[in-house]
PDB file of C-alpha atoms in Angstrom:
ATOM      1  CA  UNK A   1     -62.812 -12.224 -57.146  1.00 71.00           C
ATOM      2  CA  UNK A   2     -65.664  -9.885 -58.465  1.00 73.00           C
ATOM      3  CA  UNK A   3     -67.729 -10.156 -54.803  1.00 74.00           C
ATOM      4  CA  UNK A   4     -66.991  -7.643 -52.012  1.00 72.00           C
ATOM      5  CA  UNK A   5     -64.632 -10.061 -49.316  1.00 72.00           C
ATOM      6  CA  UNK A   6     -66.223  -7.915 -46.164  1.00 69.00           C
ATOM      7  CA  UNK A   7     -69.266 -10.255 -47.798  1.00 72.00           C
ATOM      8  CA  UNK A   8     -67.166 -13.427 -47.226  1.00 72.00           C
ATOM      9  CA  UNK A   9     -69.491 -16.239 -46.327  1.00 74.00           C
ATOM     10  CA  UNK A  10     -72.996 -14.253 -46.107  1.00 73.00           C
ATOM     11  CA  UNK A  11     -73.976 -15.616 -49.497  1.00 76.00           C
ATOM     12  CA  UNK A  12     -73.897 -18.232 -50.940  1.00 80.00           C
ATOM     13  CA  UNK A  13     -71.630 -19.334 -54.848  1.00 82.00           C
ATOM     14  CA  UNK A  14     -75.595 -19.397 -56.521  1.00 82.00           C
ATOM     15  CA  UNK A  15     -76.773 -16.327 -55.354  1.00 82.00           C
ATOM     16  CA  UNK A  16     -72.917 -14.574 -55.834  1.00 82.00           C
ATOM     17  CA  UNK A  17     -73.339 -15.591 -59.367  1.00 85.00           C
ATOM     18  CA  UNK A  18     -77.065 -14.011 -59.899  1.00 83.00           C
ATOM     19  CA  UNK A  19     -75.921 -11.127 -58.641  1.00 84.00           C
ATOM     20  CA  UNK A  20     -72.586 -10.628 -61.009  1.00 85.00           C
ATOM     21  CA  UNK A  21     -74.975 -11.344 -64.089  1.00 86.00           C
ATOM     22  CA  UNK A  22     -77.823  -8.851 -63.429  1.00 85.00           C
ATOM     23  CA  UNK A  23     -74.401  -6.423 -62.306  1.00 86.00           C
ATOM     24  CA  UNK A  24     -72.975  -7.088 -66.297  1.00 86.00           C
ATOM     25  CA  UNK A  25     -76.612  -6.157 -67.901  1.00 86.00           C
ATOM     26  CA  UNK A  26     -76.404  -3.083 -66.092  1.00 87.00           C
ATOM     27  CA  UNK A  27     -73.521  -2.329 -67.591  1.00 86.00           C
ATOM     28  CA  UNK A  28     -74.335  -2.820 -71.402  1.00 85.00           C
ATOM     29  CA  UNK A  29     -74.033  -0.006 -73.843  1.00 84.00           C
ATOM     30  CA  UNK A  30     -77.322   0.437 -74.729  1.00 82.00           C
ATOM     31  CA  UNK A  31     -80.217   1.406 -73.110  1.00 80.00           C
ATOM     32  CA  UNK A  32     -82.254  -0.822 -74.185  1.00 81.00           C
ATOM     33  CA  UNK A  33     -80.251  -3.901 -73.081  1.00 83.00           C
ATOM     34  CA  UNK A  34     -79.911  -2.858 -69.873  1.00 85.00           C
ATOM     35  CA  UNK A  35     -82.896  -4.340 -66.968  1.00 84.00           C
ATOM     36  CA  UNK A  36     -85.349  -1.269 -66.271  1.00 83.00           C
ATOM     37  CA  UNK A  37     -85.586  -1.068 -62.155  1.00 79.00           C
ATOM     38  CA  UNK A  38     -88.985  -3.002 -61.564  1.00 77.00           C
ATOM     39  CA  UNK A  39     -87.169  -6.145 -62.776  1.00 79.00           C
ATOM     40  CA  UNK A  40     -84.150  -5.635 -61.079  1.00 80.00           C
ATOM     41  CA  UNK A  41     -86.267  -5.686 -58.166  1.00 78.00           C
ATOM     42  CA  UNK A  42     -87.997  -8.824 -58.860  1.00 80.00           C
ATOM     43  CA  UNK A  43     -84.547 -10.729 -59.317  1.00 80.00           C
ATOM     44  CA  UNK A  44     -83.142  -9.202 -56.064  1.00 78.00           C
ATOM     45  CA  UNK A  45     -86.000  -9.859 -54.530  1.00 76.00           C
ATOM     46  CA  UNK A  46     -85.839 -13.753 -54.146  1.00 76.00           C
ATOM     47  CA  UNK A  47     -82.123 -13.473 -52.825  1.00 74.00           C
ATOM     48  CA  UNK A  48     -82.931 -10.797 -49.770  1.00 69.00           C
ATOM     49  CA  UNK A  49     -82.949 -13.728 -47.086  1.00 65.00           C
ATOM     50  CA  UNK A  50     -83.617 -11.266 -44.086  1.00 57.00           C
ATOM     51  CA  UNK A  51     -86.276  -9.884 -45.494  1.00 56.00           C
ATOM     52  CA  UNK A  52     -88.058  -8.752 -41.640  1.00 58.00           C
ATOM     53  CA  UNK A  53     -84.913  -6.234 -41.214  1.00 57.00           C
ATOM     54  CA  UNK A  54     -85.395  -2.923 -41.970  1.00 57.00           C
ATOM     55  CA  UNK A  55     -83.376  -1.870 -45.214  1.00 53.00           C
ATOM     56  CA  UNK A  56     -81.617   1.175 -43.565  1.00 50.00           C
ATOM     57  CA  UNK A  57     -80.400  -1.816 -40.944  1.00 53.00           C
ATOM     58  CA  UNK A  58     -79.262  -3.784 -43.720  1.00 50.00           C
ATOM     59  CA  UNK A  59     -76.987  -1.385 -45.333  1.00 49.00           C
ATOM     60  CA  UNK A  60     -75.650   0.533 -42.285  1.00 50.00           C
ATOM     61  CA  UNK A  61     -77.320   3.780 -42.795  1.00 48.00           C
ATOM     62  CA  UNK A  62     -77.854   5.489 -39.625  1.00 51.00           C
ATOM     63  CA  UNK A  63     -81.726   5.772 -38.482  1.00 51.00           C
ATOM     64  CA  UNK A  64     -83.140   8.236 -35.969  1.00 51.00           C
ATOM     65  CA  UNK A  65     -85.017  11.721 -35.878  1.00 49.00           C
ATOM     66  CA  UNK A  66     -83.106  15.022 -36.247  1.00 53.00           C
ATOM     67  CA  UNK A  67     -83.809  17.996 -37.839  1.00 54.00           C
ATOM     68  CA  UNK A  68     -82.212  20.537 -40.122  1.00 58.00           C
ATOM     69  CA  UNK A  69     -79.192  22.700 -38.176  1.00 55.00           C
ATOM     70  CA  UNK A  70     -80.097  26.392 -37.972  1.00 54.00           C
ATOM     71  CA  UNK A  71     -77.092  27.338 -39.700  1.00 50.00           C
ATOM     72  CA  UNK A  72     -77.878  25.101 -42.895  1.00 50.00           C
ATOM     73  CA  UNK A  73     -81.734  26.409 -42.851  1.00 50.00           C
ATOM     74  CA  UNK A  74     -80.302  29.508 -42.993  1.00 53.00           C
ATOM     75  CA  UNK A  75     -78.364  29.193 -46.277  1.00 66.00           C
ATOM     76  CA  UNK A  76     -81.249  26.456 -47.961  1.00 76.00           C
ATOM     77  CA  UNK A  77     -82.815  27.993 -51.206  1.00 86.00           C
ATOM     78  CA  UNK A  78     -86.816  28.110 -51.360  1.00 92.00           C
ATOM     79  CA  UNK A  79     -86.569  24.281 -53.114  1.00 93.00           C
ATOM     80  CA  UNK A  80     -84.066  23.599 -50.443  1.00 91.00           C
ATOM     81  CA  UNK A  81     -86.670  25.015 -47.326  1.00 91.00           C
ATOM     82  CA  UNK A  82     -89.595  23.067 -48.659  1.00 93.00           C
ATOM     83  CA  UNK A  83     -87.849  19.861 -49.020  1.00 93.00           C
ATOM     84  CA  UNK A  84     -86.803  20.352 -45.404  1.00 91.00           C
ATOM     85  CA  UNK A  85     -89.846  20.715 -44.159  1.00 91.00           C
ATOM     86  CA  UNK A  86     -91.650  18.241 -46.688  1.00 92.00           C
ATOM     87  CA  UNK A  87     -94.292  20.871 -48.340  1.00 94.00           C
ATOM     88  CA  UNK A  88     -94.661  19.102 -51.230  1.00 95.00           C
ATOM     89  CA  UNK A  89     -97.471  21.415 -52.573  1.00 95.00           C
ATOM     90  CA  UNK A  90     -94.662  24.174 -52.463  1.00 95.00           C
ATOM     91  CA  UNK A  91     -91.906  21.821 -54.109  1.00 96.00           C
ATOM     92  CA  UNK A  92     -94.290  21.107 -56.833  1.00 96.00           C
ATOM     93  CA  UNK A  93     -95.147  24.916 -57.469  1.00 95.00           C
ATOM     94  CA  UNK A  94     -91.059  25.400 -57.673  1.00 95.00           C
ATOM     95  CA  UNK A  95     -90.434  22.398 -59.802  1.00 95.00           C
ATOM     96  CA  UNK A  96     -93.336  23.714 -62.222  1.00 94.00           C
ATOM     97  CA  UNK A  97     -91.774  27.299 -62.174  1.00 93.00           C
ATOM     98  CA  UNK A  98     -88.185  26.260 -63.342  1.00 91.00           C
ATOM     99  CA  UNK A  99     -89.277  24.107 -65.909  1.00 91.00           C
ATOM    100  CA  UNK A 100     -86.363  22.200 -68.497  1.00 90.00           C
ATOM    101  CA  UNK A 101     -83.810  25.241 -67.443  1.00 86.00           C
ATOM    102  CA  UNK A 102     -81.125  23.068 -65.046  1.00 83.00           C
ATOM    103  CA  UNK A 103     -81.356  20.001 -68.484  1.00 81.00           C
ATOM    104  CA  UNK A 104     -78.794  22.747 -70.166  1.00 73.00           C
ATOM    105  CA  UNK A 105     -75.851  20.971 -71.322  1.00 62.00           C
ATOM    106  CA  UNK A 106     -76.822  17.337 -70.277  1.00 63.00           C
ATOM    107  CA  UNK A 107     -75.746  15.194 -73.397  1.00 53.00           C
ATOM    108  CA  UNK A 108     -78.106  13.810 -75.514  1.00 54.00           C
ATOM    109  CA  UNK A 109     -76.382  12.256 -78.390  1.00 50.00           C
ATOM    110  CA  UNK A 110     -79.067  10.328 -80.540  1.00 49.00           C
ATOM    111  CA  UNK A 111     -78.124   8.835 -83.659  1.00 48.00           C
ATOM    112  CA  UNK A 112     -79.878  10.303 -87.393  1.00 47.00           C
ATOM    113  CA  UNK A 113     -81.697   7.402 -87.203  1.00 47.00           C
ATOM    114  CA  UNK A 114     -82.576   6.915 -83.106  1.00 49.00           C
ATOM    115  CA  UNK A 115     -84.133  10.305 -83.935  1.00 51.00           C
ATOM    116  CA  UNK A 116     -86.257   9.919 -87.006  1.00 53.00           C
ATOM    117  CA  UNK A 117     -87.764   6.273 -85.394  1.00 56.00           C
ATOM    118  CA  UNK A 118     -87.694   7.260 -81.765  1.00 64.00           C
ATOM    119  CA  UNK A 119     -87.580  10.866 -80.966  1.00 74.00           C
ATOM    120  CA  UNK A 120     -91.428  11.756 -81.357  1.00 77.00           C
ATOM    121  CA  UNK A 121     -92.868   9.017 -79.436  1.00 81.00           C
ATOM    122  CA  UNK A 122     -90.179  10.196 -76.335  1.00 82.00           C
ATOM    123  CA  UNK A 123     -90.932  14.039 -76.866  1.00 84.00           C
ATOM    124  CA  UNK A 124     -94.857  13.143 -76.776  1.00 88.00           C
ATOM    125  CA  UNK A 125     -94.507  11.100 -73.431  1.00 90.00           C
ATOM    126  CA  UNK A 126     -92.589  13.808 -71.891  1.00 91.00           C
ATOM    127  CA  UNK A 127     -94.932  16.378 -73.514  1.00 92.00           C
ATOM    128  CA  UNK A 128     -98.102  14.597 -71.800  1.00 95.00           C
ATOM    129  CA  UNK A 129     -96.272  13.730 -68.469  1.00 95.00           C
ATOM    130  CA  UNK A 130     -95.515  17.623 -68.263  1.00 95.00           C
ATOM    131  CA  UNK A 131     -99.382  18.562 -68.768  1.00 95.00           C
ATOM    132  CA  UNK A 132     -99.893  15.671 -66.198  1.00 96.00           C
ATOM    133  CA  UNK A 133     -97.330  17.659 -63.572  1.00 96.00           C
ATOM    134  CA  UNK A 134     -98.988  20.689 -64.281  1.00 95.00           C
ATOM    135  CA  UNK A 135    -102.307  20.163 -63.662  1.00 95.00           C
ATOM    136  CA  UNK A 136    -101.437  17.339 -60.481  1.00 95.00           C
ATOM    137  CA  UNK A 137    -102.515  14.181 -61.922  1.00 96.00           C
ATOM    138  CA  UNK A 138     -98.959  12.602 -60.412  1.00 96.00           C
ATOM    139  CA  UNK A 139    -100.607   8.635 -62.104  1.00 96.00           C
ATOM    140  CA  UNK A 140    -100.688  10.011 -64.755  1.00 96.00           C
ATOM    141  CA  UNK A 141     -97.098  12.503 -64.837  1.00 96.00           C
ATOM    142  CA  UNK A 142     -95.401   9.022 -63.396  1.00 97.00           C
ATOM    143  CA  UNK A 143     -96.860   6.693 -66.168  1.00 96.00           C
ATOM    144  CA  UNK A 144     -95.443   9.560 -68.941  1.00 95.00           C
ATOM    145  CA  UNK A 145     -92.262   9.628 -67.230  1.00 95.00           C
ATOM    146  CA  UNK A 146     -91.720   6.405 -66.919  1.00 95.00           C
ATOM    147  CA  UNK A 147     -92.334   5.937 -70.303  1.00 92.00           C
ATOM    148  CA  UNK A 148     -90.204   8.077 -71.689  1.00 90.00           C
ATOM    149  CA  UNK A 149     -86.727   7.435 -69.376  1.00 90.00           C
ATOM    150  CA  UNK A 150     -87.707   3.521 -70.192  1.00 88.00           C
ATOM    151  CA  UNK A 151     -87.651   4.408 -74.093  1.00 80.00           C
ATOM    152  CA  UNK A 152     -83.795   5.624 -73.008  1.00 70.00           C
ATOM    153  CA  UNK A 153     -83.428   7.638 -76.242  1.00 71.00           C
ATOM    154  CA  UNK A 154     -83.031  10.601 -74.098  1.00 77.00           C
ATOM    155  CA  UNK A 155     -81.846  11.867 -70.634  1.00 83.00           C
ATOM    156  CA  UNK A 156     -83.619  14.274 -68.583  1.00 89.00           C
ATOM    157  CA  UNK A 157     -82.426  15.221 -64.703  1.00 93.00           C
ATOM    158  CA  UNK A 158     -85.693  17.289 -64.523  1.00 95.00           C
ATOM    159  CA  UNK A 159     -87.857  14.222 -65.322  1.00 95.00           C
ATOM    160  CA  UNK A 160     -86.601  12.110 -62.385  1.00 96.00           C
ATOM    161  CA  UNK A 161     -86.969  14.766 -60.169  1.00 96.00           C
ATOM    162  CA  UNK A 162     -90.243  15.663 -61.460  1.00 96.00           C
ATOM    163  CA  UNK A 163     -91.267  11.575 -61.558  1.00 97.00           C
ATOM    164  CA  UNK A 164     -89.805  12.247 -57.913  1.00 97.00           C
ATOM    165  CA  UNK A 165     -91.728  14.273 -56.107  1.00 97.00           C
ATOM    166  CA  UNK A 166     -95.126  13.032 -57.880  1.00 97.00           C
ATOM    167  CA  UNK A 167     -93.964   9.626 -56.063  1.00 96.00           C
ATOM    168  CA  UNK A 168     -93.589  11.396 -53.055  1.00 96.00           C
ATOM    169  CA  UNK A 169     -96.979  12.774 -53.372  1.00 96.00           C
ATOM    170  CA  UNK A 170     -98.559   8.941 -54.092  1.00 95.00           C
ATOM    171  CA  UNK A 171     -97.217   7.914 -50.867  1.00 94.00           C
ATOM    172  CA  UNK A 172     -93.576   6.105 -52.231  1.00 94.00           C
ATOM    173  CA  UNK A 173     -90.928   7.203 -50.849  1.00 94.00           C
ATOM    174  CA  UNK A 174     -88.509   4.843 -51.633  1.00 94.00           C
ATOM    175  CA  UNK A 175     -89.005   4.901 -55.409  1.00 95.00           C
ATOM    176  CA  UNK A 176     -88.922   8.574 -54.944  1.00 95.00           C
ATOM    177  CA  UNK A 177     -85.159   8.552 -53.314  1.00 95.00           C
ATOM    178  CA  UNK A 178     -84.034   6.625 -56.368  1.00 94.00           C
ATOM    179  CA  UNK A 179     -85.431   8.590 -58.169  1.00 95.00           C
ATOM    180  CA  UNK A 180     -83.368  11.648 -56.905  1.00 95.00           C
ATOM    181  CA  UNK A 181     -80.549  10.058 -56.922  1.00 94.00           C
ATOM    182  CA  UNK A 182     -81.002   9.085 -60.418  1.00 93.00           C
ATOM    183  CA  UNK A 183     -81.389  12.447 -61.005  1.00 93.00           C
ATOM    184  CA  UNK A 184     -77.682  13.082 -59.209  1.00 92.00           C
ATOM    185  CA  UNK A 185     -75.884  10.318 -61.369  1.00 90.00           C
ATOM    186  CA  UNK A 186     -77.852  12.717 -64.701  1.00 88.00           C
ATOM    187  CA  UNK A 187     -76.304  15.961 -62.986  1.00 90.00           C
ATOM    188  CA  UNK A 188     -73.880  15.403 -60.073  1.00 90.00           C
ATOM    189  CA  UNK A 189     -73.700  19.172 -58.895  1.00 90.00           C
ATOM    190  CA  UNK A 190     -77.028  19.498 -58.955  1.00 93.00           C
ATOM    191  CA  UNK A 191     -78.846  20.597 -55.936  1.00 93.00           C
ATOM    192  CA  UNK A 192     -82.046  20.373 -56.575  1.00 95.00           C
ATOM    193  CA  UNK A 193     -81.061  16.066 -56.726  1.00 95.00           C
ATOM    194  CA  UNK A 194     -79.569  16.412 -53.004  1.00 95.00           C
ATOM    195  CA  UNK A 195     -82.738  18.500 -51.771  1.00 96.00           C
ATOM    196  CA  UNK A 196     -85.338  15.799 -53.097  1.00 96.00           C
ATOM    197  CA  UNK A 197     -82.812  12.962 -52.355  1.00 96.00           C
ATOM    198  CA  UNK A 198     -83.625  15.096 -48.458  1.00 95.00           C
ATOM    199  CA  UNK A 199     -87.245  15.291 -49.077  1.00 96.00           C
ATOM    200  CA  UNK A 200     -87.376  11.235 -49.411  1.00 95.00           C
ATOM    201  CA  UNK A 201     -85.014  10.966 -47.181  1.00 94.00           C
ATOM    202  CA  UNK A 202     -87.392  12.709 -44.022  1.00 94.00           C
ATOM    203  CA  UNK A 203     -90.083  10.280 -45.352  1.00 94.00           C
ATOM    204  CA  UNK A 204     -88.579   7.824 -44.457  1.00 92.00           C
ATOM    205  CA  UNK A 205     -87.752   9.026 -41.243  1.00 90.00           C
ATOM    206  CA  UNK A 206     -84.120   8.679 -42.085  1.00 91.00           C
ATOM    207  CA  UNK A 207     -83.627  12.402 -40.581  1.00 90.00           C
ATOM    208  CA  UNK A 208     -80.040  12.211 -39.774  1.00 90.00           C
ATOM    209  CA  UNK A 209     -78.895  11.504 -43.257  1.00 91.00           C
ATOM    210  CA  UNK A 210     -81.480  13.775 -44.552  1.00 92.00           C
ATOM    211  CA  UNK A 211     -80.054  16.716 -43.143  1.00 92.00           C
ATOM    212  CA  UNK A 212     -76.432  15.485 -44.070  1.00 92.00           C
ATOM    213  CA  UNK A 213     -78.235  15.533 -47.854  1.00 93.00           C
ATOM    214  CA  UNK A 214     -79.051  19.202 -47.295  1.00 92.00           C
ATOM    215  CA  UNK A 215     -75.582  20.472 -46.489  1.00 91.00           C
ATOM    216  CA  UNK A 216     -74.611  19.253 -49.175  1.00 91.00           C
ATOM    217  CA  UNK A 217     -77.350  20.760 -51.646  1.00 91.00           C
ATOM    218  CA  UNK A 218     -76.411  24.303 -49.785  1.00 89.00           C
ATOM    219  CA  UNK A 219     -72.920  23.312 -50.227  1.00 89.00           C
ATOM    220  CA  UNK A 220     -73.359  23.140 -54.144  1.00 89.00           C
ATOM    221  CA  UNK A 221     -76.004  26.162 -54.013  1.00 85.00           C
ATOM    222  CA  UNK A 222     -72.623  28.306 -52.205  1.00 83.00           C
ATOM    223  CA  UNK A 223     -70.237  27.177 -54.909  1.00 82.00           C
ATOM    224  CA  UNK A 224     -72.981  27.223 -57.539  1.00 77.00           C
ATOM    225  CA  UNK A 225     -73.174  31.180 -56.371  1.00 72.00           C
ATOM    226  CA  UNK A 226     -70.006  31.714 -55.855  1.00 74.00           C
ATOM    227  CA  UNK A 227     -68.889  30.661 -59.690  1.00 72.00           C
ATOM    228  CA  UNK A 228     -71.008  33.401 -60.730  1.00 66.00           C
ATOM    229  CA  UNK A 229     -69.772  36.302 -59.019  1.00 60.00           C
TER     230      UNK A 229
END
């Protein structure tokens, strides 16, 4: 009853049970009780039967080469433009300059117990990640931000955005796409999340989807600008 009816006949009862059990773990209220991405991938890998089929085919995602429409690129912010060109150096400079100002308004409800017992270690991991990001030590940045994220006491779309870029710098576009999407989950109307998704999609060769995502990011920029006025 819980599985998509369109998948009838395409999975065994055991596989379906494993998926539902995994999904239920992902819905736990406490962050520490939810599986991290690494364990999710490990759990899902045995369930993928057609490993020789590209992921975009399995997911029904269009795949091809396309360039951003002129009307889109003309409206792009410097970050959007850098993402459309996959200029990773420019993206780094912009993210470093913006800092964490876009995290304002993101809810981080912490109990006193959590604050006293865990917050300092979490903030230290973020601080070390920030220093490594500024120094362009992307491997260390990934390690520190991963510790910050997996601790689960605080949520920061900017940390996801920065780790996304580090993954792109490390030639890991699939991981980068995952982080850009997580940034969008945390901050649904944040243009940066959409622009970085576009950069990851361009890296994966999914140019048509990247162009659509750039459009979405541009629309949010226009909406944001109109609200200010």
